[in-house]
Amino acid sequence: MIQNREVKKFKSKAKIDLVFRKGKLIKSGNLTAHYVNRYSGFQNLEVGVGISKKVVLSASRRNRIKRQINGVIQENKHEVLNVLPDGLYMIVYKGNFIVSSDSIRKDLRELLKNFNA
């Protein structure tokens, strides 16, 4: 079952609005996950990453943090697919201006643990 699944990115405004309107929330460190997974019609695990301009003003810095988060998700792809059911997941970064991949990795693992609980 897991071999057929994959983690896809989404950027659709309609999907993002759906996640924030009808979704649930989990927090861990600098990461917050808004998700909708019990909604009918989801065939894949879709993940979006966002950072507010209020948190990080520089667009290049925001993009770097997004790439770091996406990289950590891809590194832990097997674990993410085991824990999360199909649905939409929006991961929002609410932390410092400078961040390390190790802290993102730690926060993502905590998010996955909180999701299981």
PDB file of N, CA, C and O in Angstrom, residues 16-91:
ATOM      1  N   ILE A  16      -5.700  25.430  -0.088  1.00  0.00           N
ATOM      2  CA  ILE A  16      -5.154  26.096   1.095  1.00  0.00           C
ATOM      3  C   ILE A  16      -6.281  26.676   1.938  1.00  0.00           C
ATOM      4  O   ILE A  16      -6.298  26.534   3.163  1.00  0.00           O
ATOM      5  N   ASP A  17      -7.260  27.309   1.290  1.00  0.00           N
ATOM      6  CA  ASP A  17      -8.407  27.854   2.021  1.00  0.00           C
ATOM      7  C   ASP A  17      -9.189  26.745   2.718  1.00  0.00           C
ATOM      8  O   ASP A  17      -9.636  26.915   3.857  1.00  0.00           O
ATOM      9  N   LEU A  18      -9.363  25.602   2.057  1.00  0.00           N
ATOM     10  CA  LEU A  18     -10.070  24.471   2.649  1.00  0.00           C
ATOM     11  C   LEU A  18      -9.360  23.989   3.911  1.00  0.00           C
ATOM     12  O   LEU A  18      -9.997  23.742   4.934  1.00  0.00           O
ATOM     13  N   VAL A  19      -8.040  23.885   3.843  1.00  0.00           N
ATOM     14  CA  VAL A  19      -7.268  23.407   4.992  1.00  0.00           C
ATOM     15  C   VAL A  19      -7.405  24.358   6.171  1.00  0.00           C
ATOM     16  O   VAL A  19      -7.608  23.937   7.307  1.00  0.00           O
ATOM     17  N   PHE A  20      -7.332  25.664   5.921  1.00  0.00           N
ATOM     18  CA  PHE A  20      -7.414  26.620   7.023  1.00  0.00           C
ATOM     19  C   PHE A  20      -8.843  26.788   7.538  1.00  0.00           C
ATOM     20  O   PHE A  20      -9.053  27.073   8.706  1.00  0.00           O
ATOM     21  N   ARG A  21      -9.847  26.612   6.673  1.00  0.00           N
ATOM     22  CA  ARG A  21     -11.240  26.751   7.109  1.00  0.00           C
ATOM     23  C   ARG A  21     -11.742  25.533   7.875  1.00  0.00           C
ATOM     24  O   ARG A  21     -12.329  25.652   8.940  1.00  0.00           O
ATOM     25  N   LYS A  22     -11.531  24.340   7.320  1.00  0.00           N
ATOM     26  CA  LYS A  22     -12.129  23.127   7.891  1.00  0.00           C
ATOM     27  C   LYS A  22     -11.127  22.213   8.569  1.00  0.00           C
ATOM     28  O   LYS A  22     -11.503  21.164   9.068  1.00  0.00           O
ATOM     29  N   GLY A  23      -9.872  22.594   8.579  1.00  0.00           N
ATOM     30  CA  GLY A  23      -8.842  21.712   9.083  1.00  0.00           C
ATOM     31  C   GLY A  23      -8.639  21.781  10.581  1.00  0.00           C
ATOM     32  O   GLY A  23      -9.188  22.617  11.282  1.00  0.00           O
ATOM     33  N   LYS A  24      -7.840  20.850  11.052  1.00  0.00           N
ATOM     34  CA  LYS A  24      -7.441  20.790  12.449  1.00  0.00           C
ATOM     35  C   LYS A  24      -6.008  21.281  12.556  1.00  0.00           C
ATOM     36  O   LYS A  24      -5.328  21.473  11.555  1.00  0.00           O
ATOM     37  N   LEU A  25      -5.530  21.437  13.809  1.00  0.00           N
ATOM     38  CA  LEU A  25      -4.235  22.068  14.042  1.00  0.00           C
ATOM     39  C   LEU A  25      -3.396  21.259  15.016  1.00  0.00           C
ATOM     40  O   LEU A  25      -3.910  20.763  16.018  1.00  0.00           O
ATOM     41  N   ILE A  26      -2.100  21.126  14.695  1.00  0.00           N
ATOM     42  CA  ILE A  26      -1.121  20.521  15.602  1.00  0.00           C
ATOM     43  C   ILE A  26       0.107  21.430  15.601  1.00  0.00           C
ATOM     44  O   ILE A  26       0.549  21.879  14.544  1.00  0.00           O
ATOM     45  N   LYS A  27       0.669  21.686  16.794  1.00  0.00           N
ATOM     46  CA  LYS A  27       1.852  22.535  16.910  1.00  0.00           C
ATOM     47  C   LYS A  27       3.006  21.738  17.498  1.00  0.00           C
ATOM     48  O   LYS A  27       2.811  20.880  18.339  1.00  0.00           O
ATOM     49  N   SER A  28       4.206  22.088  17.031  1.00  0.00           N
ATOM     50  CA  SER A  28       5.414  21.496  17.590  1.00  0.00           C
ATOM     51  C   SER A  28       6.588  22.413  17.302  1.00  0.00           C
ATOM     52  O   SER A  28       6.987  22.562  16.144  1.00  0.00           O
ATOM     53  N   GLY A  29       7.123  23.032  18.326  1.00  0.00           N
ATOM     54  CA  GLY A  29       8.264  23.920  18.146  1.00  0.00           C
ATOM     55  C   GLY A  29       7.927  25.067  17.218  1.00  0.00           C
ATOM     56  O   GLY A  29       6.967  25.802  17.444  1.00  0.00           O
ATOM     57  N   ASN A  30       8.698  25.197  16.152  1.00  0.00           N
ATOM     58  CA  ASN A  30       8.497  26.278  15.185  1.00  0.00           C
ATOM     59  C   ASN A  30       7.543  25.902  14.060  1.00  0.00           C
ATOM     60  O   ASN A  30       7.241  26.734  13.218  1.00  0.00           O
ATOM     61  N   LEU A  31       7.086  24.655  14.028  1.00  0.00           N
ATOM     62  CA  LEU A  31       6.201  24.207  12.956  1.00  0.00           C
ATOM     63  C   LEU A  31       4.774  24.030  13.463  1.00  0.00           C
ATOM     64  O   LEU A  31       4.548  23.568  14.577  1.00  0.00           O
ATOM     65  N   THR A  32       3.845  24.399  12.610  1.00  0.00           N
ATOM     66  CA  THR A  32       2.429  24.203  12.873  1.00  0.00           C
ATOM     67  C   THR A  32       1.844  23.482  11.664  1.00  0.00           C
ATOM     68  O   THR A  32       2.119  23.868  10.529  1.00  0.00           O
ATOM     69  N   ALA A  33       1.061  22.445  11.892  1.00  0.00           N
ATOM     70  CA  ALA A  33       0.444  21.704  10.790  1.00  0.00           C
ATOM     71  C   ALA A  33      -1.071  21.878  10.846  1.00  0.00           C
ATOM     72  O   ALA A  33      -1.702  21.555  11.847  1.00  0.00           O
ATOM     73  N   HIS A  34      -1.623  22.397   9.778  1.00  0.00           N
ATOM     74  CA  HIS A  34      -3.068  22.447   9.583  1.00  0.00           C
ATOM     75  C   HIS A  34      -3.379  21.316   8.607  1.00  0.00           C
ATOM     76  O   HIS A  34      -2.682  21.171   7.604  1.00  0.00           O
ATOM     77  N   TYR A  35      -4.406  20.525   8.902  1.00  0.00           N
ATOM     78  CA  TYR A  35      -4.659  19.380   8.037  1.00  0.00           C
ATOM     79  C   TYR A  35      -6.138  19.053   7.925  1.00  0.00           C
ATOM     80  O   TYR A  35      -6.938  19.329   8.801  1.00  0.00           O
ATOM     81  N   VAL A  36      -6.472  18.459   6.781  1.00  0.00           N
ATOM     82  CA  VAL A  36      -7.791  17.889   6.520  1.00  0.00           C
ATOM     83  C   VAL A  36      -7.521  16.526   5.919  1.00  0.00           C
ATOM     84  O   VAL A  36      -6.947  16.424   4.842  1.00  0.00           O
ATOM     85  N   ASN A  37      -7.895  15.455   6.639  1.00  0.00           N
ATOM     86  CA  ASN A  37      -7.630  14.124   6.099  1.00  0.00           C
ATOM     87  C   ASN A  37      -8.858  13.232   6.101  1.00  0.00           C
ATOM     88  O   ASN A  37      -8.799  12.129   5.605  1.00  0.00           O
ATOM     89  N   ARG A  38      -9.944  13.676   6.640  1.00  0.00           N
ATOM     90  CA  ARG A  38     -11.155  12.858   6.667  1.00  0.00           C
ATOM     91  C   ARG A  38     -12.171  13.327   5.628  1.00  0.00           C
ATOM     92  O   ARG A  38     -13.310  12.925   5.633  1.00  0.00           O
ATOM     93  N   TYR A  39     -11.739  14.179   4.752  1.00  0.00           N
ATOM     94  CA  TYR A  39     -12.598  14.734   3.705  1.00  0.00           C
ATOM     95  C   TYR A  39     -12.638  13.767   2.525  1.00  0.00           C
ATOM     96  O   TYR A  39     -11.604  13.255   2.115  1.00  0.00           O
ATOM     97  N   SER A  40     -13.783  13.490   1.990  1.00  0.00           N
ATOM     98  CA  SER A  40     -13.894  12.491   0.924  1.00  0.00           C
ATOM     99  C   SER A  40     -13.215  12.970  -0.358  1.00  0.00           C
ATOM    100  O   SER A  40     -13.179  14.151  -0.658  1.00  0.00           O
ATOM    101  N   GLY A  41     -12.679  12.038  -1.087  1.00  0.00           N
ATOM    102  CA  GLY A  41     -12.095  12.338  -2.382  1.00  0.00           C
ATOM    103  C   GLY A  41     -10.588  12.503  -2.391  1.00  0.00           C
ATOM    104  O   GLY A  41     -10.011  12.739  -3.443  1.00  0.00           O
ATOM    105  N   PHE A  42      -9.917  12.386  -1.271  1.00  0.00           N
ATOM    106  CA  PHE A  42      -8.463  12.514  -1.265  1.00  0.00           C
ATOM    107  C   PHE A  42      -7.839  11.189  -1.656  1.00  0.00           C
ATOM    108  O   PHE A  42      -8.047  10.178  -1.015  1.00  0.00           O
ATOM    109  N   GLN A  43      -7.054  11.220  -2.699  1.00  0.00           N
ATOM    110  CA  GLN A  43      -6.383  10.022  -3.193  1.00  0.00           C
ATOM    111  C   GLN A  43      -4.901  10.006  -2.845  1.00  0.00           C
ATOM    112  O   GLN A  43      -4.258   8.988  -2.929  1.00  0.00           O
ATOM    113  N   ASN A  44      -4.360  11.170  -2.482  1.00  0.00           N
ATOM    114  CA  ASN A  44      -2.922  11.293  -2.237  1.00  0.00           C
ATOM    115  C   ASN A  44      -2.655  12.066  -0.957  1.00  0.00           C
ATOM    116  O   ASN A  44      -3.535  12.731  -0.418  1.00  0.00           O
ATOM    117  N   LEU A  45      -1.427  12.007  -0.532  1.00  0.00           N
ATOM    118  CA  LEU A  45      -0.941  12.807   0.580  1.00  0.00           C
ATOM    119  C   LEU A  45      -0.322  14.064  -0.042  1.00  0.00           C
ATOM    120  O   LEU A  45       0.681  13.980  -0.743  1.00  0.00           O
ATOM    121  N   GLU A  46      -0.947  15.209   0.178  1.00  0.00           N
ATOM    122  CA  GLU A  46      -0.471  16.461  -0.400  1.00  0.00           C
ATOM    123  C   GLU A  46      -0.036  17.394   0.715  1.00  0.00           C
ATOM    124  O   GLU A  46      -0.764  17.605   1.680  1.00  0.00           O
ATOM    125  N   VAL A  47       1.171  17.943   0.566  1.00  0.00           N
ATOM    126  CA  VAL A  47       1.759  18.797   1.593  1.00  0.00           C
ATOM    127  C   VAL A  47       2.105  20.150   0.979  1.00  0.00           C
ATOM    128  O   VAL A  47       2.721  20.221  -0.078  1.00  0.00           O
ATOM    129  N   GLY A  48       1.721  21.209   1.685  1.00  0.00           N
ATOM    130  CA  GLY A  48       2.107  22.560   1.311  1.00  0.00           C
ATOM    131  C   GLY A  48       2.910  23.172   2.446  1.00  0.00           C
ATOM    132  O   GLY A  48       2.736  22.819   3.607  1.00  0.00           O
ATOM    133  N   VAL A  49       3.805  24.084   2.105  1.00  0.00           N
ATOM    134  CA  VAL A  49       4.648  24.732   3.106  1.00  0.00           C
ATOM    135  C   VAL A  49       4.466  26.230   2.972  1.00  0.00           C
ATOM    136  O   VAL A  49       4.465  26.768   1.859  1.00  0.00           O
ATOM    137  N   GLY A  50       4.302  26.908   4.110  1.00  0.00           N
ATOM    138  CA  GLY A  50       4.129  28.349   4.086  1.00  0.00           C
ATOM    139  C   GLY A  50       4.866  29.043   5.213  1.00  0.00           C
ATOM    140  O   GLY A  50       5.092  28.467   6.278  1.00  0.00           O
ATOM    141  N   ILE A  51       5.262  30.282   4.943  1.00  0.00           N
ATOM    142  CA  ILE A  51       5.917  31.121   5.937  1.00  0.00           C
ATOM    143  C   ILE A  51       5.358  32.523   5.775  1.00  0.00           C
ATOM    144  O   ILE A  51       5.311  33.059   4.667  1.00  0.00           O
ATOM    145  N   SER A  52       4.951  33.119   6.857  1.00  0.00           N
ATOM    146  CA  SER A  52       4.382  34.450   6.819  1.00  0.00           C
ATOM    147  C   SER A  52       5.456  35.508   6.573  1.00  0.00           C
ATOM    148  O   SER A  52       6.588  35.386   7.039  1.00  0.00           O
ATOM    149  N   LYS A  53       5.085  36.548   5.851  1.00  0.00           N
ATOM    150  CA  LYS A  53       6.001  37.664   5.644  1.00  0.00           C
ATOM    151  C   LYS A  53       6.273  38.399   6.946  1.00  0.00           C
ATOM    152  O   LYS A  53       7.292  39.059   7.086  1.00  0.00           O
ATOM    153  N   LYS A  54       5.366  38.288   7.889  1.00  0.00           N
ATOM    154  CA  LYS A  54       5.578  38.930   9.187  1.00  0.00           C
ATOM    155  C   LYS A  54       6.698  38.250   9.965  1.00  0.00           C
ATOM    156  O   LYS A  54       7.377  38.888  10.757  1.00  0.00           O
ATOM    157  N   VAL A  55       6.879  36.962   9.746  1.00  0.00           N
ATOM    158  CA  VAL A  55       7.907  36.202  10.457  1.00  0.00           C
ATOM    159  C   VAL A  55       9.275  36.420   9.809  1.00  0.00           C
ATOM    160  O   VAL A  55      10.252  36.722  10.489  1.00  0.00           O
ATOM    161  N   VAL A  56       9.344  36.276   8.484  1.00  0.00           N
ATOM    162  CA  VAL A  56      10.593  36.447   7.744  1.00  0.00           C
ATOM    163  C   VAL A  56      10.320  37.402   6.585  1.00  0.00           C
ATOM    164  O   VAL A  56       9.587  37.068   5.661  1.00  0.00           O
ATOM    165  N   LEU A  57      10.915  38.582   6.633  1.00  0.00           N
ATOM    166  CA  LEU A  57      10.636  39.609   5.633  1.00  0.00           C
ATOM    167  C   LEU A  57      11.251  39.299   4.269  1.00  0.00           C
ATOM    168  O   LEU A  57      10.638  39.547   3.239  1.00  0.00           O
ATOM    169  N   SER A  58      12.446  38.776   4.253  1.00  0.00           N
ATOM    170  CA  SER A  58      13.174  38.542   3.010  1.00  0.00           C
ATOM    171  C   SER A  58      12.608  37.338   2.252  1.00  0.00           C
ATOM    172  O   SER A  58      12.515  36.232   2.799  1.00  0.00           O
ATOM    173  N   ALA A  59      12.266  37.548   0.978  1.00  0.00           N
ATOM    174  CA  ALA A  59      11.709  36.469   0.163  1.00  0.00           C
ATOM    175  C   ALA A  59      12.728  35.360  -0.050  1.00  0.00           C
ATOM    176  O   ALA A  59      12.378  34.171  -0.041  1.00  0.00           O
ATOM    177  N   SER A  60      13.984  35.716  -0.234  1.00  0.00           N
ATOM    178  CA  SER A  60      15.004  34.686  -0.451  1.00  0.00           C
ATOM    179  C   SER A  60      15.180  33.829   0.804  1.00  0.00           C
ATOM    180  O   SER A  60      15.380  32.615   0.718  1.00  0.00           O
ATOM    181  N   ARG A  61      15.083  34.431   1.981  1.00  0.00           N
ATOM    182  CA  ARG A  61      15.194  33.681   3.236  1.00  0.00           C
ATOM    183  C   ARG A  61      13.972  32.777   3.412  1.00  0.00           C
ATOM    184  O   ARG A  61      14.100  31.631   3.836  1.00  0.00           O
ATOM    185  N   ARG A  62      12.766  33.284   3.088  1.00  0.00           N
ATOM    186  CA  ARG A  62      11.547  32.456   3.167  1.00  0.00           C
ATOM    187  C   ARG A  62      11.660  31.251   2.242  1.00  0.00           C
ATOM    188  O   ARG A  62      11.331  30.126   2.625  1.00  0.00           O
ATOM    189  N   ASN A  63      12.138  31.480   1.027  1.00  0.00           N
ATOM    190  CA  ASN A  63      12.277  30.380   0.071  1.00  0.00           C
ATOM    191  C   ASN A  63      13.299  29.356   0.544  1.00  0.00           C
ATOM    192  O   ASN A  63      13.114  28.157   0.360  1.00  0.00           O
ATOM    193  N   ARG A  64      14.375  29.820   1.165  1.00  0.00           N
ATOM    194  CA  ARG A  64      15.386  28.897   1.689  1.00  0.00           C
ATOM    195  C   ARG A  64      14.794  28.014   2.781  1.00  0.00           C
ATOM    196  O   ARG A  64      15.015  26.804   2.809  1.00  0.00           O
ATOM    197  N   ILE A  65      14.014  28.617   3.681  1.00  0.00           N
ATOM    198  CA  ILE A  65      13.397  27.850   4.760  1.00  0.00           C
ATOM    199  C   ILE A  65      12.383  26.851   4.188  1.00  0.00           C
ATOM    200  O   ILE A  65      12.309  25.705   4.637  1.00  0.00           O
ATOM    201  N   LYS A  66      11.628  27.264   3.171  1.00  0.00           N
ATOM    202  CA  LYS A  66      10.682  26.342   2.530  1.00  0.00           C
ATOM    203  C   LYS A  66      11.419  25.154   1.911  1.00  0.00           C
ATOM    204  O   LYS A  66      10.980  24.008   2.030  1.00  0.00           O
ATOM    205  N   ARG A  67      12.549  25.430   1.248  1.00  0.00           N
ATOM    206  CA  ARG A  67      13.337  24.340   0.665  1.00  0.00           C
ATOM    207  C   ARG A  67      13.870  23.415   1.738  1.00  0.00           C
ATOM    208  O   ARG A  67      13.899  22.193   1.557  1.00  0.00           O
ATOM    209  N   GLN A  68      14.289  23.971   2.872  1.00  0.00           N
ATOM    210  CA  GLN A  68      14.771  23.133   3.974  1.00  0.00           C
ATOM    211  C   GLN A  68      13.651  22.237   4.495  1.00  0.00           C
ATOM    212  O   GLN A  68      13.867  21.043   4.735  1.00  0.00           O
ATOM    213  N   ILE A  69      12.461  22.793   4.674  1.00  0.00           N
ATOM    214  CA  ILE A  69      11.325  22.008   5.176  1.00  0.00           C
ATOM    215  C   ILE A  69      10.964  20.907   4.182  1.00  0.00           C
ATOM    216  O   ILE A  69      10.761  19.749   4.558  1.00  0.00           O
ATOM    217  N   ASN A  70      10.884  21.261   2.893  1.00  0.00           N
ATOM    218  CA  ASN A  70      10.574  20.253   1.876  1.00  0.00           C
ATOM    219  C   ASN A  70      11.647  19.172   1.819  1.00  0.00           C
ATOM    220  O   ASN A  70      11.340  17.993   1.629  1.00  0.00           O
ATOM    221  N   GLY A  71      12.901  19.548   1.996  1.00  0.00           N
ATOM    222  CA  GLY A  71      13.986  18.578   2.008  1.00  0.00           C
ATOM    223  C   GLY A  71      13.875  17.605   3.168  1.00  0.00           C
ATOM    224  O   GLY A  71      14.088  16.401   3.006  1.00  0.00           O
ATOM    225  N   VAL A  72      13.526  18.120   4.344  1.00  0.00           N
ATOM    226  CA  VAL A  72      13.361  17.261   5.517  1.00  0.00           C
ATOM    227  C   VAL A  72      12.179  16.316   5.320  1.00  0.00           C
ATOM    228  O   VAL A  72      12.245  15.141   5.694  1.00  0.00           O
ATOM    229  N   ILE A  73      11.114  16.813   4.714  1.00  0.00           N
ATOM    230  CA  ILE A  73       9.956  15.954   4.433  1.00  0.00           C
ATOM    231  C   ILE A  73      10.360  14.827   3.481  1.00  0.00           C
ATOM    232  O   ILE A  73       9.989  13.667   3.686  1.00  0.00           O
ATOM    233  N   GLN A  74      11.140  15.148   2.444  1.00  0.00           N
ATOM    234  CA  GLN A  74      11.569  14.116   1.502  1.00  0.00           C
ATOM    235  C   GLN A  74      12.541  13.126   2.149  1.00  0.00           C
ATOM    236  O   GLN A  74      12.512  11.938   1.839  1.00  0.00           O
ATOM    237  N   GLU A  75      13.405  13.604   3.052  1.00  0.00           N
ATOM    238  CA  GLU A  75      14.321  12.709   3.759  1.00  0.00           C
ATOM    239  C   GLU A  75      13.563  11.697   4.618  1.00  0.00           C
ATOM    240  O   GLU A  75      13.966  10.546   4.734  1.00  0.00           O
ATOM    241  N   ASN A  76      12.490  12.156   5.237  1.00  0.00           N
ATOM    242  CA  ASN A  76      11.692  11.319   6.134  1.00  0.00           C
ATOM    243  C   ASN A  76      10.405  10.854   5.458  1.00  0.00           C
ATOM    244  O   ASN A  76       9.397  10.647   6.124  1.00  0.00           O
ATOM    245  N   LYS A  77      10.459  10.688   4.173  1.00  0.00           N
ATOM    246  CA  LYS A  77       9.281  10.348   3.373  1.00  0.00           C
ATOM    247  C   LYS A  77       8.606   9.067   3.845  1.00  0.00           C
ATOM    248  O   LYS A  77       7.387   9.005   3.969  1.00  0.00           O
ATOM    249  N   HIS A  78       9.406   8.048   4.132  1.00  0.00           N
ATOM    250  CA  HIS A  78       8.845   6.755   4.547  1.00  0.00           C
ATOM    251  C   HIS A  78       8.077   6.911   5.870  1.00  0.00           C
ATOM    252  O   HIS A  78       6.971   6.391   6.016  1.00  0.00           O
ATOM    253  N   GLU A  79       8.673   7.626   6.816  1.00  0.00           N
ATOM    254  CA  GLU A  79       8.022   7.846   8.114  1.00  0.00           C
ATOM    255  C   GLU A  79       6.744   8.675   7.952  1.00  0.00           C
ATOM    256  O   GLU A  79       5.716   8.383   8.563  1.00  0.00           O
ATOM    257  N   VAL A  80       6.800   9.703   7.105  1.00  0.00           N
ATOM    258  CA  VAL A  80       5.625  10.551   6.863  1.00  0.00           C
ATOM    259  C   VAL A  80       4.494   9.733   6.258  1.00  0.00           C
ATOM    260  O   VAL A  80       3.332   9.840   6.677  1.00  0.00           O
ATOM    261  N   LEU A  81       4.810   8.896   5.289  1.00  0.00           N
ATOM    262  CA  LEU A  81       3.784   8.072   4.648  1.00  0.00           C
ATOM    263  C   LEU A  81       3.201   7.034   5.603  1.00  0.00           C
ATOM    264  O   LEU A  81       2.028   6.684   5.493  1.00  0.00           O
ATOM    265  N   ASN A  82       4.005   6.536   6.537  1.00  0.00           N
ATOM    266  CA  ASN A  82       3.499   5.568   7.512  1.00  0.00           C
ATOM    267  C   ASN A  82       2.545   6.202   8.505  1.00  0.00           C
ATOM    268  O   ASN A  82       1.577   5.581   8.932  1.00  0.00           O
ATOM    269  N   VAL A  83       2.810   7.452   8.896  1.00  0.00           N
ATOM    270  CA  VAL A  83       2.039   8.088   9.961  1.00  0.00           C
ATOM    271  C   VAL A  83       0.800   8.797   9.424  1.00  0.00           C
ATOM    272  O   VAL A  83      -0.287   8.680   9.997  1.00  0.00           O
ATOM    273  N   LEU A  84       0.939   9.530   8.330  1.00  0.00           N
ATOM    274  CA  LEU A  84      -0.146  10.385   7.860  1.00  0.00           C
ATOM    275  C   LEU A  84      -1.028   9.683   6.834  1.00  0.00           C
ATOM    276  O   LEU A  84      -0.524   9.129   5.859  1.00  0.00           O
ATOM    277  N   PRO A  85      -2.355   9.736   7.022  1.00  0.00           N
ATOM    278  CA  PRO A  85      -3.267   9.211   5.995  1.00  0.00           C
ATOM    279  C   PRO A  85      -3.400  10.205   4.840  1.00  0.00           C
ATOM    280  O   PRO A  85      -2.924  11.337   4.930  1.00  0.00           O
ATOM    281  N   ASP A  86      -4.034   9.780   3.756  1.00  0.00           N
ATOM    282  CA  ASP A  86      -4.240  10.666   2.614  1.00  0.00           C
ATOM    283  C   ASP A  86      -5.019  11.899   3.037  1.00  0.00           C
ATOM    284  O   ASP A  86      -5.947  11.829   3.844  1.00  0.00           O
ATOM    285  N   GLY A  87      -4.648  13.030   2.479  1.00  0.00           N
ATOM    286  CA  GLY A  87      -5.318  14.284   2.797  1.00  0.00           C
ATOM    287  C   GLY A  87      -4.441  15.467   2.456  1.00  0.00           C
ATOM    288  O   GLY A  87      -3.413  15.337   1.791  1.00  0.00           O
ATOM    289  N   LEU A  88      -4.862  16.628   2.907  1.00  0.00           N
ATOM    290  CA  LEU A  88      -4.128  17.870   2.679  1.00  0.00           C
ATOM    291  C   LEU A  88      -3.480  18.320   3.980  1.00  0.00           C
ATOM    292  O   LEU A  88      -4.143  18.380   5.018  1.00  0.00           O
ATOM    293  N   TYR A  89      -2.215  18.668   3.918  1.00  0.00           N
ATOM    294  CA  TYR A  89      -1.462  19.108   5.095  1.00  0.00           C
ATOM    295  C   TYR A  89      -0.721  20.385   4.738  1.00  0.00           C
ATOM    296  O   TYR A  89       0.050  20.411   3.779  1.00  0.00           O
ATOM    297  N   MET A  90      -0.953  21.424   5.511  1.00  0.00           N
ATOM    298  CA  MET A  90      -0.254  22.698   5.316  1.00  0.00           C
ATOM    299  C   MET A  90       0.662  22.902   6.510  1.00  0.00           C
ATOM    300  O   MET A  90       0.192  23.007   7.646  1.00  0.00           O
ATOM    301  N   ILE A  91       1.966  22.941   6.263  1.00  0.00           N
ATOM    302  CA  ILE A  91       2.943  23.141   7.327  1.00  0.00           C
ATOM    303  C   ILE A  91       3.376  24.595   7.293  1.00  0.00           C
ATOM    304  O   ILE A  91       3.861  25.090   6.272  1.00  0.00           O
TER     305      ILE A  91
END
